[in-house]
Tab-separated table of C-alpha atoms in Angstrom:
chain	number	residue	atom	x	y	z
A	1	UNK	CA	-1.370	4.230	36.953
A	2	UNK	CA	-3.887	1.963	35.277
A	3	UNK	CA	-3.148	-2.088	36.055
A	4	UNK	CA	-3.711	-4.518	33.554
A	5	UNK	CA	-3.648	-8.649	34.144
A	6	UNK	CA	-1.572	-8.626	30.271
A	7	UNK	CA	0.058	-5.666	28.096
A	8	UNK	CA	0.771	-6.968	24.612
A	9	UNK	CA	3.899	-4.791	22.975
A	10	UNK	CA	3.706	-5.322	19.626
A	11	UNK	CA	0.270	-6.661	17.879
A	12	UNK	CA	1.704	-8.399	14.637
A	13	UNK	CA	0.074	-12.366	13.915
A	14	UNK	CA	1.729	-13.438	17.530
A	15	UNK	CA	0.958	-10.568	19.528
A	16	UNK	CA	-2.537	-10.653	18.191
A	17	UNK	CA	-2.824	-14.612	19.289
A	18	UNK	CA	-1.507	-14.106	22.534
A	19	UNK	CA	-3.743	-11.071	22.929
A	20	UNK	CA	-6.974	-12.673	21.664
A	21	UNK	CA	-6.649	-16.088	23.519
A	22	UNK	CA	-5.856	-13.741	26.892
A	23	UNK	CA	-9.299	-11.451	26.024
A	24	UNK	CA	-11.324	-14.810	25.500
A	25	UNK	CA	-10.381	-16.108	28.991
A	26	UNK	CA	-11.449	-12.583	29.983
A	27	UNK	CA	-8.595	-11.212	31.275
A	28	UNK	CA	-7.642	-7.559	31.483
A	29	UNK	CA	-5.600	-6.815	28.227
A	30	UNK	CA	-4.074	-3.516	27.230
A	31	UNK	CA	-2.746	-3.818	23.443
A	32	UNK	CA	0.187	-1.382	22.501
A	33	UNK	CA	1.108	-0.707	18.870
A	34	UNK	CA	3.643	1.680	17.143
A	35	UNK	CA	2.673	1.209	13.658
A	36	UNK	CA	-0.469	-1.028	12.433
A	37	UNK	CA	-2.207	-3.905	13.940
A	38	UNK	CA	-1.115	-7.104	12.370
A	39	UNK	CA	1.923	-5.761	11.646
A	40	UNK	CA	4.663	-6.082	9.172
A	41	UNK	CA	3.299	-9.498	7.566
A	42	UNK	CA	-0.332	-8.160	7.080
A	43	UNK	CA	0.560	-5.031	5.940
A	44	UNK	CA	4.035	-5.253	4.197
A	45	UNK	CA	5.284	-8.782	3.847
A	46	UNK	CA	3.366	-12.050	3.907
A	47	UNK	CA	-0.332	-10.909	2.911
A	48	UNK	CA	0.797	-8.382	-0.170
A	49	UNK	CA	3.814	-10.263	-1.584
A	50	UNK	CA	1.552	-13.588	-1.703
A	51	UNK	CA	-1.400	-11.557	-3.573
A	52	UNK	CA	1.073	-10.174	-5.965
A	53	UNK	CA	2.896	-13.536	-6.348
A	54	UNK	CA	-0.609	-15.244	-7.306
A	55	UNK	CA	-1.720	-13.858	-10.766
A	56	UNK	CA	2.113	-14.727	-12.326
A	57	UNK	CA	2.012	-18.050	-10.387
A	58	UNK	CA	-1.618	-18.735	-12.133
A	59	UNK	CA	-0.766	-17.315	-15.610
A	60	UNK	CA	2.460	-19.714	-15.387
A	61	UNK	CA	0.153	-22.918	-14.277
A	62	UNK	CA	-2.277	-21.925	-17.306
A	63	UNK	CA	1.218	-22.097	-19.603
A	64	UNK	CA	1.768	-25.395	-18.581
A	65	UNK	CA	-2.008	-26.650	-18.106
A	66	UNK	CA	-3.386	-28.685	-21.334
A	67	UNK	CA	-6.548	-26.745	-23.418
A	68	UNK	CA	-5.591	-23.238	-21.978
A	69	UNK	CA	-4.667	-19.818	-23.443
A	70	UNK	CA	-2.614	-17.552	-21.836
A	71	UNK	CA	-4.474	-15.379	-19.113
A	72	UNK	CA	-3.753	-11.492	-19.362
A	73	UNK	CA	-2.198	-9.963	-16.161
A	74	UNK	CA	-4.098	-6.461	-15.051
A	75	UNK	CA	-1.628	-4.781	-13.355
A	76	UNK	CA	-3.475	-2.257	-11.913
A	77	UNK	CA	-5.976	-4.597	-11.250
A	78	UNK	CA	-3.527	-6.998	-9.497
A	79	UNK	CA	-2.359	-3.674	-7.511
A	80	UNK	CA	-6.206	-2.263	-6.353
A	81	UNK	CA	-6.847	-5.912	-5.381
A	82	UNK	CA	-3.281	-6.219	-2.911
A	83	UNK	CA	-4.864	-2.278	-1.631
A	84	UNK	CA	-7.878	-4.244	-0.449
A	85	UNK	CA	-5.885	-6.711	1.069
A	86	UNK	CA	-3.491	-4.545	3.132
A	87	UNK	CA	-6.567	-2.418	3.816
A	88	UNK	CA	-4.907	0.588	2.141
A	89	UNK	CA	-2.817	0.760	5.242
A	90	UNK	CA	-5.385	1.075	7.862
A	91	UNK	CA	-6.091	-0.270	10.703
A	92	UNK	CA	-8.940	1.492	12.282
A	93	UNK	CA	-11.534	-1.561	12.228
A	94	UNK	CA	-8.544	-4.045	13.495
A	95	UNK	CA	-8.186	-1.427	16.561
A	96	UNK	CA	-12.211	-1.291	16.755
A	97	UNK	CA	-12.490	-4.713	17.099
A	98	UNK	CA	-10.455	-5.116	19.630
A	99	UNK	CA	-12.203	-2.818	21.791
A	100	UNK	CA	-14.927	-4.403	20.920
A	101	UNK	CA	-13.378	-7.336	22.921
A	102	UNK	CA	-12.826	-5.523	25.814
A	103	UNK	CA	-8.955	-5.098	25.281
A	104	UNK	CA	-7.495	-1.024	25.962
A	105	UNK	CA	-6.136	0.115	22.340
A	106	UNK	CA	-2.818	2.392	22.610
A	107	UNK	CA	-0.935	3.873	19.406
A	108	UNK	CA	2.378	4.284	19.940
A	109	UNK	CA	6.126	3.459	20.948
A	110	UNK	CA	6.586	1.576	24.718
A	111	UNK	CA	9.327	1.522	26.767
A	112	UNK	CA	9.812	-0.767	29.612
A	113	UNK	CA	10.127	0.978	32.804
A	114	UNK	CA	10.763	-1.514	35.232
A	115	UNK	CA	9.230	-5.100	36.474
A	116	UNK	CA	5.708	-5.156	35.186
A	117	UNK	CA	5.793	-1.250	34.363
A	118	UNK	CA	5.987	0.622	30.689
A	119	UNK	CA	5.656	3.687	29.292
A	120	UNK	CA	3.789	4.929	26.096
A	121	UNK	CA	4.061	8.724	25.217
A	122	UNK	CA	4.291	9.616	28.845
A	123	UNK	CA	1.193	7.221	29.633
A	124	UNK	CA	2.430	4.892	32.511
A	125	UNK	CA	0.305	1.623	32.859
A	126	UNK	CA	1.692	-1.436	35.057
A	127	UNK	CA	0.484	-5.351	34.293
A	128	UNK	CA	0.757	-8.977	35.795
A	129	UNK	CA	2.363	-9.949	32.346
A	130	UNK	CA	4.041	-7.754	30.026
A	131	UNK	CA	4.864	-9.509	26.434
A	132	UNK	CA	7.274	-7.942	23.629
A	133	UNK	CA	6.492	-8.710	20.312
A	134	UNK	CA	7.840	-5.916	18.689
A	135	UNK	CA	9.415	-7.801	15.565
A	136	UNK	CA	11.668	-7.277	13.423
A	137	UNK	CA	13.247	-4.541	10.772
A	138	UNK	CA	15.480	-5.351	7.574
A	139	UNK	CA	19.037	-5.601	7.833
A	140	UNK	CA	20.784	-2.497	5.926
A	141	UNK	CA	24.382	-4.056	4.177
A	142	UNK	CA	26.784	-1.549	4.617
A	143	UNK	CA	27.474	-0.755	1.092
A	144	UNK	CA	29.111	2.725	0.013
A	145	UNK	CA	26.472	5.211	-1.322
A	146	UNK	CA	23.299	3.365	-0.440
A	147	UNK	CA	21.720	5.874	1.119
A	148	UNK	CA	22.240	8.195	-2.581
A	149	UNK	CA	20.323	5.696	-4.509
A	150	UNK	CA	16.796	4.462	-4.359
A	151	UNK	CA	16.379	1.504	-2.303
A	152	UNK	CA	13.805	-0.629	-1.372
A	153	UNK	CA	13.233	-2.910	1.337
A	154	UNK	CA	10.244	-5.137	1.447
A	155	UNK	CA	7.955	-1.962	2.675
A	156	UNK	CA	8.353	-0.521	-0.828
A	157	UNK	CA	8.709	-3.754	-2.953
A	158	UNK	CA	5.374	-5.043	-1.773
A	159	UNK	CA	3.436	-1.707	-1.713
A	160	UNK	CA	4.949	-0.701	-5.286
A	161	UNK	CA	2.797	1.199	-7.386
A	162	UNK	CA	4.493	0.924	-10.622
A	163	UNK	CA	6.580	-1.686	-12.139
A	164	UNK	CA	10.162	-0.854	-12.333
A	165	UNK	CA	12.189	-1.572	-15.629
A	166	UNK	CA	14.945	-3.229	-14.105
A	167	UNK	CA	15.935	-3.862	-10.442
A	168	UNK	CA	19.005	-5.360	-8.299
A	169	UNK	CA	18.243	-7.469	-5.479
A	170	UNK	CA	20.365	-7.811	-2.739
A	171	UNK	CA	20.104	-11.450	-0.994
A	172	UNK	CA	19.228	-14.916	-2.343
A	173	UNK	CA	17.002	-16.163	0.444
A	174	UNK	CA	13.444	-16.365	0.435
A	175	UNK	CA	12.554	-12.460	-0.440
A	176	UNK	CA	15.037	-12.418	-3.061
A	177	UNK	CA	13.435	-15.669	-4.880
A	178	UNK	CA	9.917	-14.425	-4.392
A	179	UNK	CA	10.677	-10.960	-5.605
A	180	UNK	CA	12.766	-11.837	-8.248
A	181	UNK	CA	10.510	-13.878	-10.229
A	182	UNK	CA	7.588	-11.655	-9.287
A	183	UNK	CA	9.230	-8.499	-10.600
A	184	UNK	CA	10.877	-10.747	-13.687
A	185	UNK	CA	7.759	-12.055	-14.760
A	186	UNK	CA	5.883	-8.658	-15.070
A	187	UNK	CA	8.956	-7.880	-17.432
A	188	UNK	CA	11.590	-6.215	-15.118
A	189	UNK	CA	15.228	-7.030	-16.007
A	190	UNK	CA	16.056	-8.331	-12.861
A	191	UNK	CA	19.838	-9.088	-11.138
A	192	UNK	CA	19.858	-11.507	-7.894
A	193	UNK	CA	23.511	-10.601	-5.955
A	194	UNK	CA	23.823	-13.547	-3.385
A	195	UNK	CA	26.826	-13.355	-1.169
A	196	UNK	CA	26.852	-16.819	-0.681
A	197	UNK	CA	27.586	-20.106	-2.692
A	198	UNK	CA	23.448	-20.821	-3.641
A	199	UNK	CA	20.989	-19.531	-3.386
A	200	UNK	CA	18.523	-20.367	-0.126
A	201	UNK	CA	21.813	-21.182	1.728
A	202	UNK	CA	20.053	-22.377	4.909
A	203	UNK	CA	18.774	-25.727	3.035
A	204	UNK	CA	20.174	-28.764	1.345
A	205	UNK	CA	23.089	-27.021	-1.444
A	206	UNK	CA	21.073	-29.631	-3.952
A	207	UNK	CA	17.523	-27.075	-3.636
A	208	UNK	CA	19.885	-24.458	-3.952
A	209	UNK	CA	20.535	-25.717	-7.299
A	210	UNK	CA	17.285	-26.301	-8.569
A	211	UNK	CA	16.097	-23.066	-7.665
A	212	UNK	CA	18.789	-20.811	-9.190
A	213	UNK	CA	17.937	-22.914	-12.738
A	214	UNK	CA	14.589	-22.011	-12.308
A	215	UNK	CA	15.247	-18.168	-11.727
A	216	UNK	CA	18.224	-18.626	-14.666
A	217	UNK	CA	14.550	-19.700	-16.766
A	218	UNK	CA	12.670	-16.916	-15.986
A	219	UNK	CA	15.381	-14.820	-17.178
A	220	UNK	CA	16.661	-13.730	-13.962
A	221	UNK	CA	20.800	-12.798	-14.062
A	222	UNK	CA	21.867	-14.838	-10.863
A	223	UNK	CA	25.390	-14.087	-9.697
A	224	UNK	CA	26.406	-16.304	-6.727
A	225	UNK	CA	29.640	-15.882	-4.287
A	226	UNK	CA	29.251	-11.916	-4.955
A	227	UNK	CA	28.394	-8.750	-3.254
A	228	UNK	CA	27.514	-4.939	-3.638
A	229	UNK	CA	30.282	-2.433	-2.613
A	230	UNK	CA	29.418	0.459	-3.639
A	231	UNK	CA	26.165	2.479	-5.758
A	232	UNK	CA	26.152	5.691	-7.426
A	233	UNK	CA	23.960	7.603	-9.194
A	234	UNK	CA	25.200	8.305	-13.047
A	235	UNK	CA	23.036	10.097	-15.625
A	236	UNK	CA	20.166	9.230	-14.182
A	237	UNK	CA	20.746	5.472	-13.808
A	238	UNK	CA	21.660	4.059	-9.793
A	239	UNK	CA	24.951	1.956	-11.085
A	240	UNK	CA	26.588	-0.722	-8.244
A	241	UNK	CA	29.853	-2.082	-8.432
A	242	UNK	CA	29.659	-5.600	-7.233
A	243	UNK	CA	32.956	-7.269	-5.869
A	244	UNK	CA	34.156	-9.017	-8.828
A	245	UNK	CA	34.733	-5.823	-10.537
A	246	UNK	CA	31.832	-5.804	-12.379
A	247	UNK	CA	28.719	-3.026	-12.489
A	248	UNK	CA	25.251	-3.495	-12.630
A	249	UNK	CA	23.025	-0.110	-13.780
A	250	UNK	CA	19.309	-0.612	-12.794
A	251	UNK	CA	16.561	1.416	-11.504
A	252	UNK	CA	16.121	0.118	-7.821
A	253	UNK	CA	18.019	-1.841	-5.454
A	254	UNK	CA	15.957	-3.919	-2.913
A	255	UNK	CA	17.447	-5.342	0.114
A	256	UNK	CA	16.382	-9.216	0.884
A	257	UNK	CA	19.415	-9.405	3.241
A	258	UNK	CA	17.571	-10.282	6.347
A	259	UNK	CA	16.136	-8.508	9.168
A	260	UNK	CA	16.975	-8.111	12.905
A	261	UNK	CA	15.219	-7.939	16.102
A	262	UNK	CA	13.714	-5.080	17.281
A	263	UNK	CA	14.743	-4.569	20.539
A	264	UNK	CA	17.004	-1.369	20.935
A	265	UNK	CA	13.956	1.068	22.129
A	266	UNK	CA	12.555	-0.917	24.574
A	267	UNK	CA	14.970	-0.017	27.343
A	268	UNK	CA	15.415	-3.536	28.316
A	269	UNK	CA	17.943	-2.501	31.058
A	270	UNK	CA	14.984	-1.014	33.368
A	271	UNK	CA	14.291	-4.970	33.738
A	272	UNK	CA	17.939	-6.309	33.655
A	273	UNK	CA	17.380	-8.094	30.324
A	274	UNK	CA	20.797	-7.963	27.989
A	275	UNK	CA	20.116	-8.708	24.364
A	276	UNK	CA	21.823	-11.062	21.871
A	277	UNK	CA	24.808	-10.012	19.391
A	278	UNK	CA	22.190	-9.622	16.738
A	279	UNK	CA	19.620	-7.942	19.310
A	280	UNK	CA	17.644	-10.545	19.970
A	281	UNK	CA	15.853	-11.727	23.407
A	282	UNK	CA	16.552	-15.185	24.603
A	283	UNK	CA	13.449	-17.008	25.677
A	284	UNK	CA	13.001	-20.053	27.573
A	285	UNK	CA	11.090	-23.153	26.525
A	286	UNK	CA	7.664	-20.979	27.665
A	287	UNK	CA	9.123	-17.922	26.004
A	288	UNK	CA	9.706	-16.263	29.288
A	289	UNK	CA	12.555	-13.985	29.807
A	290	UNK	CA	11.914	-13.033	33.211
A	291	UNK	CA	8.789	-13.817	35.880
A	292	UNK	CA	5.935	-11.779	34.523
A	293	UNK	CA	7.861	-10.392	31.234
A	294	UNK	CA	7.396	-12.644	28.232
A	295	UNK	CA	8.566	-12.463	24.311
A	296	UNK	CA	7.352	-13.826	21.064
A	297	UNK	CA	7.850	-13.680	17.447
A	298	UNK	CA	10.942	-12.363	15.415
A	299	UNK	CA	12.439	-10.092	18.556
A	300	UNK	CA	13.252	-13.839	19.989
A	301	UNK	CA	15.349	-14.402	17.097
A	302	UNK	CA	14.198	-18.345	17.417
A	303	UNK	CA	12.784	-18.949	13.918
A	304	UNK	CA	11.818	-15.499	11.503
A	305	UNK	CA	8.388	-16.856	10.606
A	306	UNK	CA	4.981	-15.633	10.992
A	307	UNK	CA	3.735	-19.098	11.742
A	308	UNK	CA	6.695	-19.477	14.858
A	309	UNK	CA	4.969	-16.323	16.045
A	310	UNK	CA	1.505	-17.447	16.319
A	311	UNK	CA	2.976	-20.697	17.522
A	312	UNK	CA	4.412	-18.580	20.260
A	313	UNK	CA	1.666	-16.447	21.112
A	314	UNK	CA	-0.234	-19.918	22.136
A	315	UNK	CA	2.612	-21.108	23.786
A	316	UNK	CA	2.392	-17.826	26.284
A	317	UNK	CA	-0.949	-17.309	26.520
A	318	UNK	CA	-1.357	-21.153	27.407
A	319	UNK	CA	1.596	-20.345	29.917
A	320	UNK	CA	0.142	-17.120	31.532
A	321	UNK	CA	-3.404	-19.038	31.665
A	322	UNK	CA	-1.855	-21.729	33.685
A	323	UNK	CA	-1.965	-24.510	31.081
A	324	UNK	CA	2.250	-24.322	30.473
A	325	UNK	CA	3.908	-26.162	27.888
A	326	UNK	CA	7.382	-25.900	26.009
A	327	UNK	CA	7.583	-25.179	22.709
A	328	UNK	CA	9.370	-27.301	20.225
A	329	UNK	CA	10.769	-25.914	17.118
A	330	UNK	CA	11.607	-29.631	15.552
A	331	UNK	CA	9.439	-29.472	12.282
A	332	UNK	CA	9.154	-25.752	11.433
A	333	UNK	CA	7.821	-25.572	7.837
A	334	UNK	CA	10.122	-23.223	5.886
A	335	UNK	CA	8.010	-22.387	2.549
A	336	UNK	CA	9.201	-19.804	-0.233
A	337	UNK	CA	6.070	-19.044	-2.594
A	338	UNK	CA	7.660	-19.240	-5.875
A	339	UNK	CA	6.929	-21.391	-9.041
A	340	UNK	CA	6.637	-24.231	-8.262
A	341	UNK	CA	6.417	-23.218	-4.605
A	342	UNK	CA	9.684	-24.505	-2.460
A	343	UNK	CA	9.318	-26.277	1.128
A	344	UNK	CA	11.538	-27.424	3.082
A	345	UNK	CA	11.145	-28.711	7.166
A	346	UNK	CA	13.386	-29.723	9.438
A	347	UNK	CA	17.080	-30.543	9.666
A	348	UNK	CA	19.484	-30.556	6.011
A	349	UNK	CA	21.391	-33.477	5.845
A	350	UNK	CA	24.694	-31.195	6.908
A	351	UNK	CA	22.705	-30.017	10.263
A	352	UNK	CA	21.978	-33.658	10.856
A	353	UNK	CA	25.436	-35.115	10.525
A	354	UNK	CA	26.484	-32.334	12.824
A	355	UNK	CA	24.290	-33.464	15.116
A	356	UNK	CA	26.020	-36.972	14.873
A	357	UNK	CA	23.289	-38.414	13.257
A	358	UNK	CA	24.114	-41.051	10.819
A	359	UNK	CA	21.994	-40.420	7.988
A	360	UNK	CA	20.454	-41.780	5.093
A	361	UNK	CA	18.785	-39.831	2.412
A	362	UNK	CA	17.353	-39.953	-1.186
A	363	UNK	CA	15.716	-37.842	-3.796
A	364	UNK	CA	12.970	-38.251	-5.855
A	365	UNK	CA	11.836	-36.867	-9.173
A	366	UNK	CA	7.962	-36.860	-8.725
A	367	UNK	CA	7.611	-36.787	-12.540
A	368	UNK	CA	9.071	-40.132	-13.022
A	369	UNK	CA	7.747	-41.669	-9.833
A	370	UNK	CA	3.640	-40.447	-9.480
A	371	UNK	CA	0.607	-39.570	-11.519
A	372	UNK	CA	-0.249	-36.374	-10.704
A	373	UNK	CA	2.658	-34.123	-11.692
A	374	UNK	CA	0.994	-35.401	-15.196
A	375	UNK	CA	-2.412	-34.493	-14.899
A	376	UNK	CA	-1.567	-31.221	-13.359
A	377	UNK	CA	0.844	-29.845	-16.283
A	378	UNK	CA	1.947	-30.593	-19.595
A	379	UNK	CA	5.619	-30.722	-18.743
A	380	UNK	CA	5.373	-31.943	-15.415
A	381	UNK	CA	8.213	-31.500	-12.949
A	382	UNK	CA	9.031	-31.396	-9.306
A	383	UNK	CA	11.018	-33.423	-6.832
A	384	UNK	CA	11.272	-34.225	-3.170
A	385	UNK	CA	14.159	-35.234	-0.519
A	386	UNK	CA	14.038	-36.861	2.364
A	387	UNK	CA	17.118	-37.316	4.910
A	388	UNK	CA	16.361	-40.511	7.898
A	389	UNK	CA	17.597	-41.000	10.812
A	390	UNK	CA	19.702	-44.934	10.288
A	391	UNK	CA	19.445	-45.557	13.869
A	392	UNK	CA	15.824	-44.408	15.088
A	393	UNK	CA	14.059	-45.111	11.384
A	394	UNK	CA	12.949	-42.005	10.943
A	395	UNK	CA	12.355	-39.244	9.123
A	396	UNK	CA	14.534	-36.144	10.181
A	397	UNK	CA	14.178	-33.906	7.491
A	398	UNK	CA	12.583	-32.715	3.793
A	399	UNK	CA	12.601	-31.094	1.408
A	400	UNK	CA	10.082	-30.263	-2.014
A	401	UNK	CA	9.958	-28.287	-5.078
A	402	UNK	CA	6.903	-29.035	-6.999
A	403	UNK	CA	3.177	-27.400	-7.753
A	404	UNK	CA	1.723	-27.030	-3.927
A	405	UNK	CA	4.670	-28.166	-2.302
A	406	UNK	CA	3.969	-25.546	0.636
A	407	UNK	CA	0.704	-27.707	1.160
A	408	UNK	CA	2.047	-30.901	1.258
A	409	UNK	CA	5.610	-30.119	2.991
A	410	UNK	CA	2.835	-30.577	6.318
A	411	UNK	CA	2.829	-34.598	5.783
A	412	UNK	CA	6.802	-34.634	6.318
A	413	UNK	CA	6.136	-32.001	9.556
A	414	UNK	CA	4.677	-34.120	11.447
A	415	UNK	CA	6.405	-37.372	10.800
A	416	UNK	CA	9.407	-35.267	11.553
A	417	UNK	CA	7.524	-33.973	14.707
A	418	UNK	CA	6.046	-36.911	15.979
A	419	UNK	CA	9.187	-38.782	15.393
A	420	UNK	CA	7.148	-41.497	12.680
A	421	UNK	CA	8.871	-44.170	11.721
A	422	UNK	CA	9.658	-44.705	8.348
A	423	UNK	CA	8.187	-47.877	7.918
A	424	UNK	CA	4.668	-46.043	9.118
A	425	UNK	CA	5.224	-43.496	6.081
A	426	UNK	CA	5.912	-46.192	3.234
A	427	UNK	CA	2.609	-47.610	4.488
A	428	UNK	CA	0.698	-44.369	4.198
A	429	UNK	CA	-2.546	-44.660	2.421
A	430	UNK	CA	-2.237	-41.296	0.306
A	431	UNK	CA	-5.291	-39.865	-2.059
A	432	UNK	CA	-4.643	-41.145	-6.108
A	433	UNK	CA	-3.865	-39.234	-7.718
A	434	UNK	CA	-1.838	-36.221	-5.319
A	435	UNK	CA	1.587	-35.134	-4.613
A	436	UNK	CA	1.089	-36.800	-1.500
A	437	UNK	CA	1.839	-39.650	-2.758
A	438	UNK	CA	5.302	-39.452	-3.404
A	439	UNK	CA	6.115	-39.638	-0.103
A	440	UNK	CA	5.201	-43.530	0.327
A	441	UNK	CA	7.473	-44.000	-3.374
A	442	UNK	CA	10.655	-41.721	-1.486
A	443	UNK	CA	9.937	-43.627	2.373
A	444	UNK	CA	9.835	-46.943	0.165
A	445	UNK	CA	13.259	-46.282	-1.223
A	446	UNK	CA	14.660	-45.067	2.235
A	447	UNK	CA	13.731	-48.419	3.623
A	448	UNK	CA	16.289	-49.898	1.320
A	449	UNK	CA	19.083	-48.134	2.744
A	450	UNK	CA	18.124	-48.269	6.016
């Protein structure tokens, strides 16, 4: 049985970290992978849905920019360009290069088979450290007939080839948004079912708000507090009956209704690890589950985010290279790459009060209150929230939607992270004339209430 000091289950963004870091301090590494290495983000979610998103985002910011015409959109241009950026599915110079750094490459499913011991296609090999990273897969709502209609999940929204007259999506959260306008604004009739209240239910009800007019402008049919029951297929349309008796025909249904860990082949029992209810592995503070057997990335279930994965894959590596330190999830950014983009970080003003915090908060329209929404569009727009702390004088959470808003949701992470006092923010020194600045305007008028 070969020994390894590290096997890395699972090379998506935070396998790969914790794999590289381990290879550069010239350990012994043994990389396993099922599918593709870099996994679902470089191949089916982050990297393609952000190239698609970028041409309508652009040919929207030249509507709205003074002096411009309107930019035509290439389709198939668009689509050979997001090829080249999933590398037409391929991996082969990924899994060169890190041979090329010494590490041992393996295709294919692992197992655990006891302490320090898994199996890959009846290959045993045995390691020091073993770390799962094996991610995540979408959620499936159990809705009668799905499986008789065509359905997509993010796999085949990203890597479509052709642009679908009219689609259904399933789930108001961050997919849903980002697909939704995408799809709407290369001229598919598009239908957003959200089962809950808003849309982007896991942040302050007022974004919610904001967002759904936006979609509601791009000509997107929103229907809140509603769900699918049941799809058919009837001359030659798929036709689902939603819940408040109503029908919508379309051509596709796409599932944005989360995703789960991906944990039930990994026989976890040959280590005595029990997953959670919704499959995921509970890590400590070093994402350790047991001495020698470490986890990262979605199959934790901490935080569904690329970015919490490589976070993670430092945090282990760092761990297993004797430099340990815990991780803290205070100020995770939480961006959805719409138009304007939407940010939000840290705790809503509901999670804080349940906390016990007593809060203050206040909201900003950036149009009204800085330059720059003005020289970067004709009908500028955007605004940003933050909730304080009363008692500590600080910021606790934020939120922004507004041009770039996933670039300058950062400043509010780490006042959030490093606990900065309000005061310190009013008194920021910020670049005329950026978005930036409308944090000193918003941390001025928190000061008042505080």
């Amino acid at each position: 049985m070969e020994h390894y000091d590290a096997i890395v289950i699972g090379m998506g963004p935070g396998g790969e970290v914790a794999a590289s870091r381990l290879l550069d301090a010239g350990l012994r590494v043994a990389i396993v992978e099922r599918e593709l290495i870099g996994g679902e983000c470089a191949y089916w979610a982050c990297i393609p849905s952000k190239t698609l998103l970028r041409p309508t985002e652009a040919r929207a910011e030249a509507d709205r920019a003074a002096g411009l015409a309107r930019p035509v959109l290439d389709w198939p241009m668009l689509r050979d360009y997001r090829d080249s950026m999933i590398r037409h599915l391929d991996d082969a110079a990924q899994a060169e290069g890190y041979r090329k750094q010494g590490a041992t490459v393996i295709k294919g499913a692992a197992r655990l088979a006891g302490t320090g011991r898994i199996e890959v296609d009846g290959q045993h090999l045995s390691a020091d450290h073993v770390i799962l990273a094996t991610g995540s897969t979408s959620v499936r709502p159990p809705i009668d007939g799905l499986d008789q209609v065509p359905v997509w999940t993010n796999r085949e929204a990203t890597t479509l080839t052709d642009i679908p007259g009219r689609a259904l999506l399933i789930g108001g959260s961050a997919v849903g948004v980002e697909l939704g306008q995408f799809l709407a604004r290369m001229g598919t009739r598009v239908t957003l079912v959200q089962r809950a209240d808003r849309l982007l239910d896991r942040e302050d009800p007022r974004l919610g708000e904001i967002v759904a007019d936006r979609l509601a402008a791009d000509g997107i049919d929103v229907r809140l507090n509603t769900q699918a029951r049941a799809a058919r297929r009837e001359s030659g349309d798929t036709v689902v009956q939603l819940d408040d008796g109503s029908s919508v025909r379309t051509d596709v249904v796409i599932l944005g209704a989360g995703r789960r860990p991906r944990t039930t082949d990994l026989a976890l029992d040959t280590v005595g690890v029990q997953p959670g209810g919704r499959g995921e592995l509970a890590v400590d503070e070093h994402c350790k589950l047991t001495d020698g057997l470490w986890a990262l990335g979605d199959v934790t279930g901490k935080a569904l985010f690329t970015h919490v994965a490589k976070y993670q894959g430092r945090i282990v590596s760092d761990a297993i290279l004797g430099r340990p330190r815990a991780a803290d999830y205070t100020a995770v950014p939480r961006v959805v790459f719409a138009e304007p983009e939407i940010a939000a970080v840290g705790l809503t003003t509901a999670q804080a009060r349940e906390r016990g915090i007593d809060t203050v908060s206040t909201e900003l329209d950036v149009a009204e209150s800085i330059a720059r929404p003005w020289t970067y569009e004709t009908d500028p727009r955007g605004t940003l929230a933050l909730t304080a702390d009363r008692s500590q004088r600080t910021v606790v959470g934020a939120w922004a939607i507004a041009p770039q808003a996933g670039e300058w949701i950062h400043t509010a992470a780490l006042a959030i992270r490093h606990q900065l006092p309000v005061e310190a923010l009013a008194d920021t020194i910020a670049q005329f004339p950026t978005f930036t600045e409308a944090y000193a305007t918003a941390a001025g008028r928190l000061l008042r209430d505080l």
